[in-house]
XYZ file of C-alpha atoms in Angstrom:
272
model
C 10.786 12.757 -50.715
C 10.017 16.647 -49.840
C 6.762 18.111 -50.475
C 6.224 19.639 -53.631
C 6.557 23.095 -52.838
C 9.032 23.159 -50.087
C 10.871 26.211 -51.819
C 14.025 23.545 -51.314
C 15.553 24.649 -54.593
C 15.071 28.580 -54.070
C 18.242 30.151 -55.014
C 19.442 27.739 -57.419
C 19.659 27.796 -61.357
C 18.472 24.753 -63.354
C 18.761 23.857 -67.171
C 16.940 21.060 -68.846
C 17.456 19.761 -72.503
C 14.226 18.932 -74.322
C 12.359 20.847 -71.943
C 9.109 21.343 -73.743
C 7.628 17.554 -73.455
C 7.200 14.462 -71.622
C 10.071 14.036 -68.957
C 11.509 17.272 -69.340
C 8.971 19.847 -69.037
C 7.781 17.886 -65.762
C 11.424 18.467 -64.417
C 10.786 21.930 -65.170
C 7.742 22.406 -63.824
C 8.920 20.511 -60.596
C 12.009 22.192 -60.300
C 10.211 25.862 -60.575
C 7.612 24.703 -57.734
C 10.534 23.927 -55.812
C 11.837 27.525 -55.734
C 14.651 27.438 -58.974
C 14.784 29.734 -62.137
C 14.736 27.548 -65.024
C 15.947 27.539 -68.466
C 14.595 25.250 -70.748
C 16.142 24.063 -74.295
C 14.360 22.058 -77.317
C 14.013 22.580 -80.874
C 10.918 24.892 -81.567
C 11.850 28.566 -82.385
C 11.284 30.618 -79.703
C 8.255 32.463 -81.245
C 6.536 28.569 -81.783
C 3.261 28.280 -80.098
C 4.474 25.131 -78.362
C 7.216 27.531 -76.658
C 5.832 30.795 -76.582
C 2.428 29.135 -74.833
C 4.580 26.750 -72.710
C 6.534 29.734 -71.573
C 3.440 32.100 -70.988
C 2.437 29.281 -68.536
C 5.252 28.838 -66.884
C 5.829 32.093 -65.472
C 8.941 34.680 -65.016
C 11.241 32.513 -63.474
C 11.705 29.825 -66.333
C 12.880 31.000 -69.923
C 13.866 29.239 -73.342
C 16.354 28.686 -75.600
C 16.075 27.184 -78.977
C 19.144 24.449 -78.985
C 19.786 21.225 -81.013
C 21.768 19.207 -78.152
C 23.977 17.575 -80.811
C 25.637 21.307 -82.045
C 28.509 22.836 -80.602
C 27.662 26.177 -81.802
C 23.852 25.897 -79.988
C 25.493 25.247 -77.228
C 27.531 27.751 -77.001
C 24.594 30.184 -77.331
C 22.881 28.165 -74.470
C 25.570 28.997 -71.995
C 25.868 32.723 -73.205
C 22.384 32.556 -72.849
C 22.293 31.310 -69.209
C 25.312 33.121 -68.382
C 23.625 36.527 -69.306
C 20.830 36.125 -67.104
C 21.970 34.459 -64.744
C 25.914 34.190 -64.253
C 25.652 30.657 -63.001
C 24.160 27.168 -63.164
C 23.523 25.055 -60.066
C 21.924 21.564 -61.931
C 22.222 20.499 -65.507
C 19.265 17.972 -66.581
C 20.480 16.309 -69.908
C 17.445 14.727 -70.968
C 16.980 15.444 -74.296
C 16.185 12.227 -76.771
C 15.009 10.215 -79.278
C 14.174 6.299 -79.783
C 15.209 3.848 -82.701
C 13.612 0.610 -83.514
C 13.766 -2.297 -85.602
C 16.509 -5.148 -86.553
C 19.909 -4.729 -86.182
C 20.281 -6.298 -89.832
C 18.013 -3.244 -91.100
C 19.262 -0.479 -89.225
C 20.724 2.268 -91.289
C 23.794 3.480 -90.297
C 22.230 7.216 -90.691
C 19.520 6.338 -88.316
C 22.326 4.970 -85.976
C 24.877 8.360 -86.049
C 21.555 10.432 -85.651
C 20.792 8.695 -82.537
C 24.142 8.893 -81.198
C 24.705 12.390 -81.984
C 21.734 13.205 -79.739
C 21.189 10.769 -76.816
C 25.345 10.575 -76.643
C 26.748 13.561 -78.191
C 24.110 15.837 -76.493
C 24.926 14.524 -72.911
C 28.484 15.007 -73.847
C 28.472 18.367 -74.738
C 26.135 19.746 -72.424
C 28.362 18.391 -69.775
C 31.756 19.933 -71.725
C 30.155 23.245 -71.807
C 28.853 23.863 -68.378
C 31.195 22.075 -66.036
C 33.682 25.621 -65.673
C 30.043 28.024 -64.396
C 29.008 24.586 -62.393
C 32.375 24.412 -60.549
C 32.238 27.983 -59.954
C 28.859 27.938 -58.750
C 28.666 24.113 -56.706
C 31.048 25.742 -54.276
C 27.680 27.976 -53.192
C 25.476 25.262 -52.476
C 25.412 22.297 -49.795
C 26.733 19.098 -51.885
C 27.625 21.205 -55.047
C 26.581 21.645 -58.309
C 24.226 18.615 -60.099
C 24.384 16.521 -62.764
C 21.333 14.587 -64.079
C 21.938 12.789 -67.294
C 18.594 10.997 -68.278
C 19.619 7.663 -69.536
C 16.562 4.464 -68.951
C 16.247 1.214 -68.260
C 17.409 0.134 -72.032
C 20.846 1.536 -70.736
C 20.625 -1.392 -68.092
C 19.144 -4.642 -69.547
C 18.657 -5.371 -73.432
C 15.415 -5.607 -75.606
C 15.167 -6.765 -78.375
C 15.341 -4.523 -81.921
C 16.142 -1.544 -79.983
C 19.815 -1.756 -80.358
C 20.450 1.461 -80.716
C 18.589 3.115 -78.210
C 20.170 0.331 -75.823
C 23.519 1.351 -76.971
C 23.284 5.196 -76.258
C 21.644 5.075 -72.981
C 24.411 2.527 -71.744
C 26.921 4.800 -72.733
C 24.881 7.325 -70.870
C 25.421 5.815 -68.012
C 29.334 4.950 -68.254
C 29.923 8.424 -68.954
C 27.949 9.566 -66.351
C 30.243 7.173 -64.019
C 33.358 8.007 -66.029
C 32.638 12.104 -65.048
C 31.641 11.798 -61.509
C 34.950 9.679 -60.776
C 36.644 12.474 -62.564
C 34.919 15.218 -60.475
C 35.541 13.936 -57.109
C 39.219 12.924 -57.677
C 39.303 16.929 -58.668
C 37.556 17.947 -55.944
C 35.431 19.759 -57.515
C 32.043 20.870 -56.446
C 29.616 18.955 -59.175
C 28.285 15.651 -58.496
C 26.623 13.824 -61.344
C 24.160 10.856 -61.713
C 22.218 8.797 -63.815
C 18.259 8.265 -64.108
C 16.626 5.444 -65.635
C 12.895 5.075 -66.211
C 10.983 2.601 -67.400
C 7.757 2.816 -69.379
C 6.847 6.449 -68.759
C 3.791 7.747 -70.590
C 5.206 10.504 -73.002
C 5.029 12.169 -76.422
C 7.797 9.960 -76.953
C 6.486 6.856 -76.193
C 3.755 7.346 -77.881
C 5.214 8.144 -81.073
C 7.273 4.877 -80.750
C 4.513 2.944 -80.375
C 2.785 4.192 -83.163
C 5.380 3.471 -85.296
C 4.799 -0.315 -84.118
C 1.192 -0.016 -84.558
C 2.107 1.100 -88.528
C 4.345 -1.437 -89.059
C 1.547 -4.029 -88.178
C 2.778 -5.283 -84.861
C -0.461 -3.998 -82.588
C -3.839 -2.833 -83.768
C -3.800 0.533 -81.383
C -0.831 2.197 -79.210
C -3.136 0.734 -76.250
C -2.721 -2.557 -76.915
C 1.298 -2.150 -76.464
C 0.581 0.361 -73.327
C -1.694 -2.347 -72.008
C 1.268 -4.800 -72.720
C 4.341 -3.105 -71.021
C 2.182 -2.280 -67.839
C 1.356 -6.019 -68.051
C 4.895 -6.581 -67.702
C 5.726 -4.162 -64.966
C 5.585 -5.422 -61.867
C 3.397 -2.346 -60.360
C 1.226 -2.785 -62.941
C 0.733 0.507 -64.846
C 3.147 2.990 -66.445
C 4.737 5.913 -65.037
C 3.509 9.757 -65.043
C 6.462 11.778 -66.241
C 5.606 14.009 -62.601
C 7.463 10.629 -60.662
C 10.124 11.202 -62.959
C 10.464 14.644 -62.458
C 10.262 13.659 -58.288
C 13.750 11.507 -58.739
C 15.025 14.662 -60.585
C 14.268 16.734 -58.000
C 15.757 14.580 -55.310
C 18.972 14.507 -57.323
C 19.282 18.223 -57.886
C 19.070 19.143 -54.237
C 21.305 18.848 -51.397
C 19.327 15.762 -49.940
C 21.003 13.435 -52.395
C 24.366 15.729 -51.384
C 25.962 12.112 -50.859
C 25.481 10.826 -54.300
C 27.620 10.939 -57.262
C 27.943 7.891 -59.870
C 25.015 6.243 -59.196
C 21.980 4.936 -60.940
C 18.519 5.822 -59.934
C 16.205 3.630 -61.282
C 12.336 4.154 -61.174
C 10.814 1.796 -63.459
C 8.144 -0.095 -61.489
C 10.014 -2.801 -60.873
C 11.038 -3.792 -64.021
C 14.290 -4.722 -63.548
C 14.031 -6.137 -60.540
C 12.761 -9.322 -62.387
């Protein structure tokens, strides 16, 4: 892959959904080494100290928008956001998430709509609302306009009491099949593709396992981190940063031949 700091995304406009953590802000961060202006969504206010100090780091080029991915009406004042300062949008990265664990037999069906409406709904909509500025601006760029809808390996091969989270992330990635299809038969300038991590160490993660470790099944969150690098093949969990480097690839022209596909980086985990 290119050097971090190649500049290779100069010129180009880049969103990302749950921007302020894990996965997301390292796509951010990447994506403003590599040259783009950023905007960055989540649910703090603006004026939070997570976002105001995240921001304040970041620099000029990236800015923020307060947005729960599973409203209409926030994302409609995403794109007038975007579309105000900048008047187009070159790559889309819906990554925005959350996790849900525990027997099928005690899953609420609250807990079940709630993850839908934001691993599924979210992708949807961010998709609905940005594809007419994407087609307009894909025609300016070397294999168009890119999106990356952040699904995981649970939306490739099941796990046990996570039946939920494996349902949304596979219909992540059908969707994200189901829209590139639709796109090319269109011609129109957008490609769009799927990324799947595995184990990735994030706030996210973490949280997940804690709620294992308070429901008695592991003394410490090590123990289980210990345990799913045990089971990856490469031995260790992933930095959100190599995350953030398959993002890149995707958003650029490099992957310009790529639309429908799956890119996996999970250590090998499914490989077994």
């Amino acid at each position: 892959m290119t050097d971090l700091g190649s500049q290779r995304l100069k010129g180009r406009v880049a969103l990302v959904s749950g921007g302020l953590r894990g996965i997301g802000l390292a796509c951010v961060e990447r994506f403003l080494a590599e040259g783009a202006e950023v905007v960055l969504t989540d649910l703090q206010a603006a004026d939070s100290e997570a976002a105001a100090s995240t921001l304040a780091r970041l620099g000029q080029a990236a800015s923020y928008v307060q947005a729960n991915v599973a409203s209409e009406e926030d994302w409609a004042k995403v794109l007038a956001a975007v579309t105000e300062r900048h008047g187009k949008l070159h790559i889309l990265v819906n990554n925005a998430g959350i996790d849900l664990t525990g027997p099928v037999a005690t899953t609420s069906l609250e807990g079940w709509r709630r993850i839908m409406s934001i691993n599924v709904d979210g992708v949807f909509l961010g998709t609905r609302t940005f594809v007419p500025l994407m087609e307009a601006s894909g025609a300016e760029v070397k294999g168009g306009a890119s999106i990356i809808n952040v699904s995981s390996i649970m939306g490739l091969v099941g796990m046990s009491e996570v039946s939920g989270y494996n349902a949304s992330k596979g219909a992540v990635r059908l969707f994200t099949k189901s829209i590139a299809l639709e796109f090319a038969e269109k011609k129109m300038p957008i490609r769009a593709n799927s990324l799947h991590p595995g184990f990735v160490i994030t706030p996210l993660l973490q949280e997940g396992f804690q709620r294992w470790v308070d429901s008695g099944a592991a003394k410490q969150t090590q123990d289980l981190v210990d345990l799913m690098a045990s089971k990856t093949p490469i031995g260790r969990l992933a930095d959100p940063s190599e995350l953030a480097s398959a993002a890149f690839f995707l958003a650029g022209s490099d992957s310009s031949y790529m639309t429908g596909a799956e890119l996996v980086i999970d250590g090998g985990w499914t490989a077994q």
